[in-house]
Amino acid sequence: MERYAGLYSIVERYGGEPTALLQILRDAQEIEGWLPPATLTCLAQLLGVPRARVEGVAGFYSFLHLERAGRYRVLFSDNITDRMAGNIELLDHFCNRLWLERGKTSEDGLVLVDTTSCTGLCDQGPAILVNGWAIPRVTPERIDEIAVLIRSRIPVVNWPDGLFLIEDNIRCKDILLGSDLAPGAAIRATIAAGPLATLEAIQSSNLRGRGGAGYATGLKWQSCRNATGDLHYVVCNADEGEPGTFKDRVLLTRYADLVFEGMTVCAFVIGARKGFLYLRGEYRHLLGPLQEVLARRRADGLLGADICGQAGFGFDIEIHLGAGAYICGEESALIESLEGRRGIPRNRPPYPVTHGYLQQPTTVNNVETFCAAALIALRGGEWYGKIGTARSAGTKILSISGDCARPGIYEYPFGVTVRQVLQDCGAEHTQAVQISGPSGTCIDTTEFERCIAFEDLPTAGAFMVFDESRDLFEVARNFAHFFAHESCGFCTPCRVGTTLLCNVMDKIHRGMGSQHDLNQILRLNPVLQSSSHCGLGQTACNPLLDTIKRFRPAYERRLESLEFEPAFDLDGALERARTMTGREDAGAHLETDE
Ligand SMILES: Cc1cc2nc3c(=O)[nH]c(=O)nc-3n(C[C@H](O)[C@H](O)[C@H](O)COP(=O)(O)O)c2cc1C
Ligand code: SF4
């Protein structure tokens, strides 16, 4: 009865809407630290949906637990930069302190310790999540402190604030990070200009999406505006799951007004009354501050009815929290998740601009894209279009991590060279840079004159630096594990293929690999590229192909003999990896966008 009452009030808080299922499950899990079978049954009854749907959704997201998970759930971020900072040694230290076994809940039901994919704190790793709350810069001393807090059974809300202090590390500002746009200024300019003139400004600015695929923002907004539907929606993609990317975290921390301003400008242009910000679960700590910004904007007349005094212009924004699924960054999977379902990418076409949230016209843009759109609405498309290169207008924010003296956030006009960036962040003896995360490109020293731009090195933001001491085979192996872990399992080529890639890399790592195993990777590549349902599977071989091509000795020293079968054309395989999805200058994810 007590359980029923608790769940009833949660469901009521969300208006009994099955679309809020993920949020409801997140809140329900707070009660006991996991989701017991009786909870799932009860939620199914309260929401009037099949129990299988509730269990199916709960089973999909890695932060939701269908088995007893411990009063404290401690997850160590396991990006390659966390590895380089010693996360596994710290995890072992933690296990030793509390007599724990990785991946298991302690017998007394107190602690579960495990790893999780990149938590977006690569500039201040190693990082951990405790019951969803991020703790950066973990050291053996911090581990000891946390072990004492847990052993004393102190609730996480009462832990010292200093543990949770996250730095912004903004190192280099340009038009976006340097802007001092007053809240409401871009909205007023948009209202004054009208929706068509604002759309024209976005189009003439040549702004392209900053989430990876680089699709023309003006064209996307226009298609959505022109699409027929009862309601139009604006969605801000703040899932930021690509390992090595954390610029959206900083934008949401320090520039939330600019993000919401851009979403509101978009709403005016496309005719939307409702917007969502899909915030990755790892950024749980940002939920409260973002809600406060929304409340302030409502009070100031920048959200709600008759925004800025414009009769009939009503728009509001709701925040949805993810629950540990990288695939929900893919826009159609994100929309599924917003609708309270498993985050499985949809068949496309139709695209979200015509059939998005609840099959209504929906514009999905990255956090940084909305910020840029707000600046353009205020200062014009011509001004923006003059910044950057001919094919890449404006600036790009990079999240720099790895072997450099000054990791953090850097904003540059497009066209900046990799060498310049390396110099600015204090990188020395650099061997390789992974641009745009595992699904992007790994370059070596001969390519440092290349430029950050859609026409050369496109990036969603990640810029991971590896110096000469690093083993690029281990970097690629970490990425292979990432893809296998994050594959949603919907299609066989990706589900099986990413696991096979891991098996091969682990075998080589153990010193038991042969030429056959390497050829196996090259054979899997065309299968994954051509028959995977979405960008995750299509790009899963990229880091392996890149490192085999550029850092072959890292593989060779683990193999007894390494001779490619003569028929194998590695350059051709790499070329196909970058172009097969039909976008010769595609962004990080190589997906087929609108
Ligand atoms: C596997 C996968 C993960 C993705 N993750 C993100 C993400 O975390 N953030 C993001 O903005 N876009 C991500 N995308 C791209 C989105 O699908 C979409 O193109 C983007 O949100 C559109 O916004 P934009 O036009 O402003 O770039 C991802 C794509 C794929 C295939
Ligand atoms: S390619 Fe992978 S992530 Fe994408 S739908 Fe298929 S199984 Fe899911």
XYZ file of C-alpha atoms and ligand atoms in Angstrom:
633
model
C 0.000 0.000 0.000
C 2.870 2.325 0.913
C 4.578 1.514 -2.402
C 1.358 2.171 -4.293
C 0.907 5.577 -2.642
C 4.479 6.622 -3.462
C 4.182 5.541 -7.078
C 0.746 7.099 -7.409
C 2.098 10.506 -6.467
C 4.996 10.148 -8.944
C 2.651 9.196 -11.786
C 0.307 12.019 -10.846
C 3.193 14.490 -10.956
C 3.632 13.604 -14.634
C -0.075 13.858 -15.369
C -0.390 10.077 -15.783
C 1.237 10.408 -19.223
C 2.887 7.225 -20.578
C 5.217 9.515 -22.586
C 6.823 10.371 -19.240
C 7.579 6.708 -18.524
C 11.351 7.161 -18.442
C 11.070 10.100 -16.024
C 8.604 8.147 -13.904
C 10.933 5.133 -13.765
C 13.849 7.372 -12.790
C 11.839 8.846 -9.915
C 10.427 5.456 -8.881
C 13.954 4.081 -8.631
C 14.815 6.747 -6.069
C 12.507 5.016 -3.570
C 14.436 1.753 -3.188
C 17.522 2.239 -5.347
C 16.185 -0.246 -7.897
C 12.931 -1.209 -9.627
C 11.444 -4.324 -7.999
C 8.949 -6.394 -10.071
C 6.038 -5.140 -7.943
C 6.961 -1.547 -8.806
C 6.837 -2.317 -12.540
C 3.447 -4.019 -12.177
C 2.072 -1.129 -10.208
C 3.350 1.473 -12.706
C 1.839 -0.473 -15.607
C -1.535 -0.417 -13.860
C -1.331 3.253 -12.951
C -0.334 4.256 -16.482
C -2.683 1.836 -18.220
C 0.064 0.329 -20.393
C 1.205 -3.299 -20.772
C 3.650 -4.413 -18.081
C 5.963 -5.638 -20.852
C 6.343 -2.055 -22.059
C 7.316 -0.841 -18.603
C 9.811 -3.660 -18.130
C 11.115 -3.245 -21.681
C 11.874 0.431 -21.103
C 13.356 -0.169 -17.646
C 15.604 -2.889 -19.065
C 16.965 -0.683 -21.838
C 18.641 2.097 -19.864
C 21.833 1.307 -18.000
C 21.054 3.658 -15.086
C 17.819 1.798 -14.319
C 18.186 -1.379 -12.286
C 15.903 -4.394 -12.410
C 17.975 -6.148 -9.770
C 18.869 -4.992 -6.292
C 21.632 -2.459 -6.915
C 22.832 -1.252 -3.555
C 22.035 1.823 -1.559
C 25.103 3.443 -3.123
C 25.684 2.920 -6.836
C 29.232 3.942 -7.686
C 30.102 4.068 -11.381
C 33.625 4.841 -12.613
C 33.734 6.725 -15.915
C 35.635 4.566 -18.386
C 36.572 6.765 -21.309
C 40.148 6.390 -22.555
C 41.061 9.699 -20.830
C 39.806 8.283 -17.503
C 41.944 5.217 -18.179
C 44.959 7.430 -18.810
C 44.269 9.164 -15.485
C 44.221 5.828 -13.625
C 40.502 5.077 -13.189
C 40.948 1.292 -13.041
C 43.586 1.539 -10.311
C 41.212 3.778 -8.348
C 38.342 1.357 -8.885
C 40.501 -1.471 -7.534
C 41.489 0.711 -4.580
C 37.811 1.408 -3.868
C 36.938 -2.300 -4.090
C 39.761 -3.141 -1.678
C 38.660 -0.491 0.803
C 35.098 -1.823 0.955
C 35.638 -5.502 0.132
C 33.692 -5.222 -3.072
C 33.626 -7.152 -6.318
C 33.289 -5.126 -9.497
C 29.887 -5.472 -11.153
C 28.244 -6.972 -8.070
C 26.182 -5.564 -5.254
C 27.773 -6.171 -1.860
C 26.162 -8.900 0.243
C 24.802 -6.379 2.733
C 23.095 -4.563 -0.150
C 25.079 -1.411 0.542
C 27.178 -0.791 -2.601
C 27.286 -1.609 -6.279
C 30.513 -0.654 -8.044
C 31.048 -0.787 -11.792
C 32.228 1.198 -14.799
C 30.144 3.377 -17.113
C 30.763 5.042 -20.482
C 32.295 8.532 -20.635
C 30.608 10.892 -18.158
C 31.584 14.112 -19.967
C 34.208 15.183 -17.426
C 37.280 14.329 -19.483
C 38.973 17.644 -18.656
C 38.856 16.782 -14.943
C 38.934 13.031 -14.770
C 38.985 10.462 -13.512
C 35.333 10.926 -12.669
C 32.692 8.844 -10.955
C 28.929 8.937 -10.521
C 27.443 8.153 -7.125
C 23.699 7.557 -7.342
C 23.814 9.652 -10.510
C 25.749 12.596 -9.030
C 29.055 13.417 -10.705
C 32.315 13.647 -8.758
C 35.363 14.814 -10.775
C 39.129 14.700 -10.109
C 39.029 11.475 -8.139
C 42.217 10.638 -6.236
C 43.094 7.841 -3.795
C 42.405 10.355 -0.978
C 38.959 11.127 -2.372
C 38.259 7.422 -2.680
C 39.160 6.982 0.991
C 36.852 9.851 1.923
C 34.001 8.386 -0.141
C 34.556 4.940 1.387
C 34.174 6.426 4.878
C 30.999 8.303 3.885
C 29.514 5.113 2.475
C 30.523 2.962 5.419
C 28.935 5.554 7.726
C 25.783 5.348 5.579
C 25.642 9.102 5.084
C 23.098 10.023 2.389
C 24.731 11.421 -0.765
C 22.811 14.712 -0.364
C 24.742 15.283 2.870
C 28.214 14.655 1.407
C 30.617 17.660 1.350
C 29.828 20.066 -1.505
C 33.500 20.215 -2.440
C 33.342 16.664 -3.789
C 30.850 17.680 -6.447
C 32.565 20.871 -7.598
C 32.817 20.795 -11.396
C 35.053 23.287 -13.163
C 34.115 24.985 -16.436
C 37.698 25.347 -17.703
C 36.816 27.887 -20.400
C 40.200 28.657 -21.984
C 39.522 30.438 -25.266
C 36.520 32.601 -26.134
C 35.236 33.906 -29.448
C 31.834 35.200 -30.574
C 29.797 32.643 -28.663
C 31.606 32.156 -25.373
C 32.472 35.866 -25.396
C 28.924 37.050 -26.029
C 27.091 39.059 -23.393
C 23.649 38.792 -24.953
C 20.990 40.039 -22.552
C 18.185 37.528 -21.946
C 15.355 38.281 -24.377
C 17.450 40.369 -26.823
C 17.454 37.739 -29.582
C 13.757 36.980 -29.074
C 12.842 40.667 -29.371
C 14.961 40.964 -32.516
C 13.216 37.892 -33.928
C 9.752 39.240 -33.172
C 10.670 42.604 -34.694
C 12.064 40.999 -37.857
C 9.327 38.376 -38.174
C 9.703 34.604 -38.665
C 10.511 34.693 -42.380
C 13.263 37.284 -42.102
C 14.769 35.389 -39.163
C 14.665 32.172 -41.160
C 16.336 34.004 -44.018
C 19.092 35.152 -41.629
C 19.687 31.588 -40.403
C 19.867 30.394 -44.000
C 22.170 33.148 -45.224
C 24.480 32.591 -42.242
C 25.208 29.066 -43.575
C 24.973 27.739 -40.032
C 25.412 23.961 -39.941
C 24.459 21.690 -37.072
C 27.069 21.286 -34.346
C 25.925 17.828 -33.190
C 28.079 15.993 -35.720
C 26.182 15.530 -38.960
C 26.559 19.150 -40.064
C 23.144 19.513 -41.650
C 22.138 23.045 -42.750
C 20.151 24.533 -39.863
C 18.146 26.965 -42.019
C 17.007 24.165 -44.302
C 15.990 22.036 -41.322
C 13.952 24.881 -39.792
C 12.343 25.655 -43.123
C 11.336 22.020 -43.731
C 9.854 21.848 -40.248
C 8.026 25.160 -40.613
C 6.533 24.009 -43.919
C 5.528 20.549 -42.638
C 1.877 19.997 -41.904
C 0.899 18.946 -38.406
C -1.309 20.065 -35.545
C 1.663 20.926 -33.368
C 5.308 21.637 -34.004
C 8.080 20.870 -31.503
C 11.583 22.116 -30.749
C 14.020 19.640 -29.231
C 17.446 20.489 -27.875
C 19.791 17.527 -28.032
C 21.851 17.697 -24.837
C 22.648 13.997 -24.739
C 26.357 14.660 -25.419
C 27.473 11.051 -25.138
C 30.356 10.964 -27.599
C 33.450 10.151 -25.497
C 35.675 13.194 -25.174
C 32.849 15.714 -25.700
C 31.848 18.022 -22.860
C 31.269 21.455 -24.413
C 27.475 21.204 -24.088
C 27.901 20.619 -20.344
C 29.691 23.965 -20.096
C 27.187 25.741 -22.364
C 24.336 24.504 -20.182
C 26.194 25.513 -17.017
C 27.252 29.000 -18.050
C 25.176 29.914 -21.117
C 21.776 28.349 -20.395
C 19.990 31.595 -21.303
C 21.600 31.526 -24.738
C 20.487 27.913 -25.277
C 16.881 28.639 -24.262
C 16.951 31.872 -26.262
C 17.930 29.916 -29.388
C 15.177 27.364 -28.772
C 12.623 30.167 -28.393
C 13.807 31.834 -31.608
C 13.400 28.482 -33.348
C 9.890 28.079 -31.888
C 8.886 31.472 -33.307
C 10.238 30.564 -36.743
C 8.755 27.062 -37.027
C 5.560 27.790 -35.099
C 6.145 25.561 -32.062
C 4.437 25.960 -28.704
C 6.427 23.344 -26.844
C 10.075 22.431 -26.543
C 12.131 19.759 -24.806
C 15.666 19.743 -23.597
C 16.907 16.155 -23.504
C 19.611 16.189 -20.844
C 21.898 13.180 -20.520
C 21.535 11.379 -17.195
C 25.202 11.966 -16.416
C 24.401 15.706 -16.217
C 21.829 15.190 -13.459
C 23.609 17.914 -11.468
C 22.521 20.482 -14.070
C 18.807 19.741 -13.772
C 18.131 21.981 -10.753
C 20.074 25.007 -12.061
C 18.452 24.664 -15.495
C 14.978 24.498 -13.934
C 15.811 27.713 -12.090
C 16.791 29.449 -15.322
C 13.519 28.294 -16.909
C 11.535 29.594 -13.920
C 13.283 32.955 -14.122
C 12.615 33.201 -17.839
C 8.928 32.440 -17.234
C 8.785 35.149 -14.592
C 10.459 37.594 -17.018
C 7.964 36.851 -19.778
C 10.550 35.051 -21.948
C 8.618 31.777 -21.788
C 4.919 31.063 -21.364
C 2.078 32.979 -23.000
C 2.534 36.149 -25.087
C 6.319 36.063 -24.907
C 7.908 39.535 -24.828
C 4.414 40.971 -25.113
C 3.825 39.384 -28.528
C 0.158 38.372 -28.486
C -0.316 34.729 -29.443
C 3.358 33.743 -29.167
C 3.305 31.067 -26.482
C 6.140 28.623 -25.910
C 7.524 26.651 -22.983
C 10.328 24.167 -22.392
C 10.382 20.904 -20.450
C 13.534 19.060 -19.419
C 13.775 15.282 -19.826
C 16.579 13.363 -18.200
C 18.200 10.458 -20.005
C 19.333 7.369 -18.160
C 22.678 6.228 -19.526
C 22.188 5.328 -23.199
C 24.556 6.872 -25.759
C 22.270 5.880 -28.608
C 19.656 8.358 -27.356
C 21.862 11.105 -28.849
C 20.754 9.865 -32.279
C 17.814 12.160 -32.918
C 15.146 9.574 -33.734
C 16.197 7.401 -30.762
C 16.059 10.546 -28.644
C 12.485 11.177 -29.782
C 11.551 7.573 -28.940
C 13.021 8.126 -25.490
C 11.103 11.406 -25.115
C 7.944 9.430 -25.865
C 8.736 7.075 -22.986
C 10.106 4.195 -25.058
C 13.351 2.294 -25.539
C 15.877 4.480 -27.363
C 15.926 2.608 -30.652
C 16.567 4.646 -33.816
C 13.594 4.871 -36.150
C 13.526 4.041 -39.822
C 14.149 7.206 -41.782
C 12.500 8.616 -43.859
C 10.213 9.989 -42.639
C 12.509 12.428 -40.854
C 11.772 14.245 -37.588
C 11.128 17.526 -39.426
C 7.876 16.021 -40.704
C 7.285 13.076 -38.319
C 9.091 13.634 -35.045
C 7.752 13.795 -31.485
C 4.312 12.146 -31.475
C 4.610 12.054 -35.298
C 4.470 15.844 -35.416
C 6.964 18.149 -37.197
C 9.984 18.462 -34.907
C 13.250 20.354 -35.132
C 16.110 18.665 -33.281
C 19.286 20.664 -32.847
C 22.402 20.449 -30.779
C 22.922 22.775 -27.785
C 25.675 24.736 -29.556
C 23.559 25.119 -32.713
C 20.802 26.840 -30.721
C 23.354 29.193 -29.136
C 24.690 30.147 -32.567
C 21.133 30.624 -33.880
C 20.389 33.096 -31.067
C 23.466 35.152 -31.998
C 22.449 35.139 -35.673
C 18.898 36.229 -34.828
C 20.368 39.266 -33.076
C 23.313 40.172 -35.299
C 22.304 38.849 -38.695
C 23.284 36.093 -41.096
C 25.755 38.163 -43.049
C 27.807 38.962 -39.943
C 27.951 35.284 -38.997
C 28.670 34.000 -42.504
C 31.855 36.075 -42.718
C 33.413 34.164 -39.798
C 35.196 30.857 -40.440
C 35.821 29.364 -43.891
C 33.821 29.440 -47.120
C 32.160 26.084 -46.399
C 32.138 26.227 -42.594
C 30.638 29.416 -41.247
C 31.096 30.625 -37.687
C 33.021 29.167 -34.808
C 33.386 25.724 -33.257
C 33.725 24.895 -29.604
C 36.215 22.150 -28.881
C 36.349 19.981 -25.762
C 40.053 19.304 -25.303
C 41.290 16.498 -23.090
C 44.116 14.005 -22.747
C 47.836 14.784 -22.791
C 47.948 18.568 -22.599
C 48.680 21.137 -19.916
C 45.376 23.038 -20.257
C 42.402 20.754 -20.975
C 39.029 22.461 -21.280
C 36.809 24.414 -23.643
C 38.215 26.328 -26.617
C 36.240 28.290 -29.195
C 37.825 28.971 -32.610
C 36.618 30.243 -35.964
C 36.400 27.245 -38.319
C 39.653 26.757 -40.210
C 41.970 26.671 -37.207
C 44.748 24.107 -37.649
C 45.235 21.156 -35.336
C 48.784 22.394 -34.722
C 47.499 25.749 -33.469
C 45.044 24.053 -31.115
C 47.771 21.755 -29.777
C 50.005 24.740 -29.135
C 47.244 26.653 -27.324
C 46.341 23.790 -25.004
C 49.948 23.083 -24.125
C 50.316 19.682 -25.747
C 53.836 18.365 -26.129
C 55.312 15.314 -27.866
C 51.892 14.618 -29.353
C 51.623 11.358 -31.230
C 47.956 11.429 -32.253
C 44.730 13.392 -31.945
C 41.296 11.758 -31.966
C 38.977 14.292 -33.550
C 35.241 14.013 -32.808
C 35.414 10.985 -30.531
C 35.512 7.288 -31.402
C 33.225 7.721 -34.406
C 35.451 10.490 -35.789
C 39.021 10.484 -37.106
C 42.379 9.671 -35.553
C 45.239 11.677 -37.088
C 49.014 11.487 -36.677
C 51.809 14.088 -36.692
C 51.896 14.346 -40.501
C 48.371 15.757 -40.464
C 48.629 18.495 -37.844
C 48.356 21.223 -40.509
C 44.835 20.004 -41.270
C 41.940 22.275 -40.300
C 38.908 21.944 -38.059
C 36.192 22.472 -40.671
C 33.393 20.483 -42.304
C 35.474 20.249 -45.478
C 38.545 18.845 -43.720
C 38.188 17.568 -40.134
C 34.554 17.851 -39.052
C 33.899 17.463 -35.362
C 31.081 17.432 -32.885
C 33.604 18.858 -30.431
C 35.874 16.165 -29.024
C 39.620 16.715 -29.378
C 41.541 14.030 -27.462
C 45.318 14.341 -27.356
C 47.680 11.354 -27.049
C 51.386 11.864 -26.490
C 54.214 9.534 -27.466
C 53.881 7.477 -24.301
C 50.390 6.225 -25.265
C 49.587 2.925 -26.881
C 47.189 3.648 -29.755
C 46.132 -0.009 -29.865
C 44.739 0.356 -26.334
C 42.978 3.562 -27.351
C 41.253 1.729 -30.201
C 40.425 -1.226 -27.932
C 38.741 1.118 -25.449
C 36.637 2.579 -28.290
C 35.699 -0.895 -29.546
C 34.381 -1.727 -26.079
C 32.485 1.555 -26.004
C 30.606 0.760 -29.212
C 29.808 -2.801 -28.143
C 28.508 -1.566 -24.801
C 26.395 1.174 -26.361
C 24.958 -0.773 -29.300
C 21.204 -0.753 -28.732
C 21.024 -4.317 -30.044
C 18.238 -3.632 -32.527
C 20.069 -4.810 -35.641
C 22.198 -7.926 -35.922
C 25.187 -6.508 -37.862
C 25.868 -3.950 -35.146
C 24.898 -6.097 -32.163
C 27.053 -9.028 -33.253
C 29.643 -7.048 -35.209
C 30.624 -4.733 -32.363
C 30.978 -7.722 -30.023
C 33.163 -9.527 -32.566
C 35.348 -6.423 -32.852
C 35.809 -6.448 -29.071
C 36.637 -10.142 -29.056
C 39.270 -9.680 -31.756
C 40.835 -6.682 -30.015
C 40.881 -8.505 -26.663
C 42.489 -11.518 -28.291
C 45.210 -9.357 -29.840
C 45.618 -7.591 -26.486
C 46.255 -10.945 -24.794
C 49.033 -11.603 -27.307
C 47.088 -14.389 -28.963
C 46.172 -12.570 -32.170
C 47.325 -13.323 -35.675
C 47.082 -11.893 -39.135
C 43.749 -13.660 -39.441
C 42.287 -11.532 -36.633
C 43.355 -8.320 -38.245
C 41.824 -9.338 -41.530
C 38.699 -10.185 -39.577
C 38.395 -6.495 -38.607
C 38.767 -5.433 -42.218
C 36.133 -7.947 -43.281
C 33.656 -6.827 -40.650
C 33.930 -3.207 -41.706
C 31.860 -3.338 -44.940
C 29.227 -5.451 -43.197
C 28.835 -2.948 -40.364
C 28.913 0.014 -42.716
C 26.435 -1.210 -45.241
C 23.908 -3.028 -43.104
C 23.797 -1.234 -39.757
C 20.592 0.630 -39.057
C 22.209 3.817 -37.717
C 25.433 5.790 -37.410
C 26.680 3.889 -34.366
C 27.139 0.607 -36.215
C 28.216 2.346 -39.411
C 31.157 4.067 -37.709
C 32.127 1.398 -35.153
C 35.148 0.242 -37.194
C 36.541 3.756 -37.760
C 38.910 3.906 -34.775
C 40.300 0.463 -35.584
C 40.824 1.208 -39.265
C 42.413 4.580 -38.484
C 44.868 3.130 -36.002
C 45.722 0.105 -38.152
C 46.553 2.507 -40.964
C 48.474 5.118 -38.969
C 49.849 3.230 -35.967
C 50.450 -0.176 -37.407
C 53.426 -0.971 -35.122
C 51.075 -0.774 -32.115
C 49.302 -3.822 -33.594
C 52.371 -5.462 -35.089
C 54.244 -5.827 -31.850
C 51.369 -7.909 -30.501
C 51.243 -10.275 -33.464
C 53.659 -12.929 -34.530
C 53.279 -12.072 -38.183
C 51.296 -9.390 -39.869
C 50.750 -9.620 -43.571
C 47.541 -8.375 -45.004
C 45.937 -10.643 -47.502
C 46.993 -9.167 -50.829
C 43.387 -8.581 -51.812
C 42.862 -6.294 -48.880
C 42.768 -2.593 -49.640
C 42.973 -0.708 -46.320
C 42.942 2.770 -47.908
C 39.869 1.805 -49.870
C 38.192 0.474 -46.728
C 38.903 3.746 -44.900
C 37.653 5.824 -47.793
C 34.431 3.825 -47.863
C 34.101 4.164 -44.094
C 33.945 7.934 -44.522
C 31.720 8.130 -47.593
C 29.413 5.148 -47.780
C 26.601 6.835 -45.925
C 26.367 9.365 -48.716
C 27.863 12.441 -47.117
C 31.337 13.161 -48.383
C 31.934 15.760 -45.692
C 29.826 14.193 -43.009
C 30.298 15.057 -39.388
C 31.287 12.788 -36.582
C 28.450 10.363 -36.749
C 28.210 9.773 -40.489
C 24.542 9.193 -40.114
C 22.010 9.796 -42.862
C 20.413 12.973 -41.651
C 17.553 14.947 -43.138
C 24.987 7.297 -32.393
C 24.720 8.770 -32.501
C 24.870 9.582 -31.389
C 24.613 10.948 -31.486
N 24.781 11.720 -30.374
C 24.522 13.052 -30.455
C 24.646 13.878 -29.299
O 25.010 13.411 -28.209
N 24.361 15.200 -29.426
C 23.951 15.752 -30.625
O 23.667 16.941 -30.689
N 23.833 14.985 -31.717
C 24.095 13.661 -31.663
N 23.930 12.895 -32.779
C 23.438 13.558 -34.009
C 21.908 13.705 -33.970
O 21.327 12.549 -34.520
C 21.415 14.900 -34.798
O 22.000 14.868 -36.066
C 21.710 16.236 -34.145
O 21.203 16.306 -32.835
C 21.075 17.346 -34.972
O 21.441 18.577 -34.452
P 22.358 19.578 -35.277
O 21.764 19.680 -36.662
O 22.262 20.857 -34.538
O 23.724 19.009 -35.306
C 24.199 11.519 -32.718
C 24.062 10.692 -33.830
C 24.335 9.341 -33.740
C 24.185 8.483 -34.947
S 23.376 0.211 -35.672
Fe 23.632 -0.477 -33.532
S 22.930 1.242 -32.315
Fe 22.153 1.550 -34.405
S 20.132 0.591 -34.430
Fe 21.556 -1.003 -35.051
S 22.062 -2.061 -33.128
Fe 21.159 -0.104 -32.574
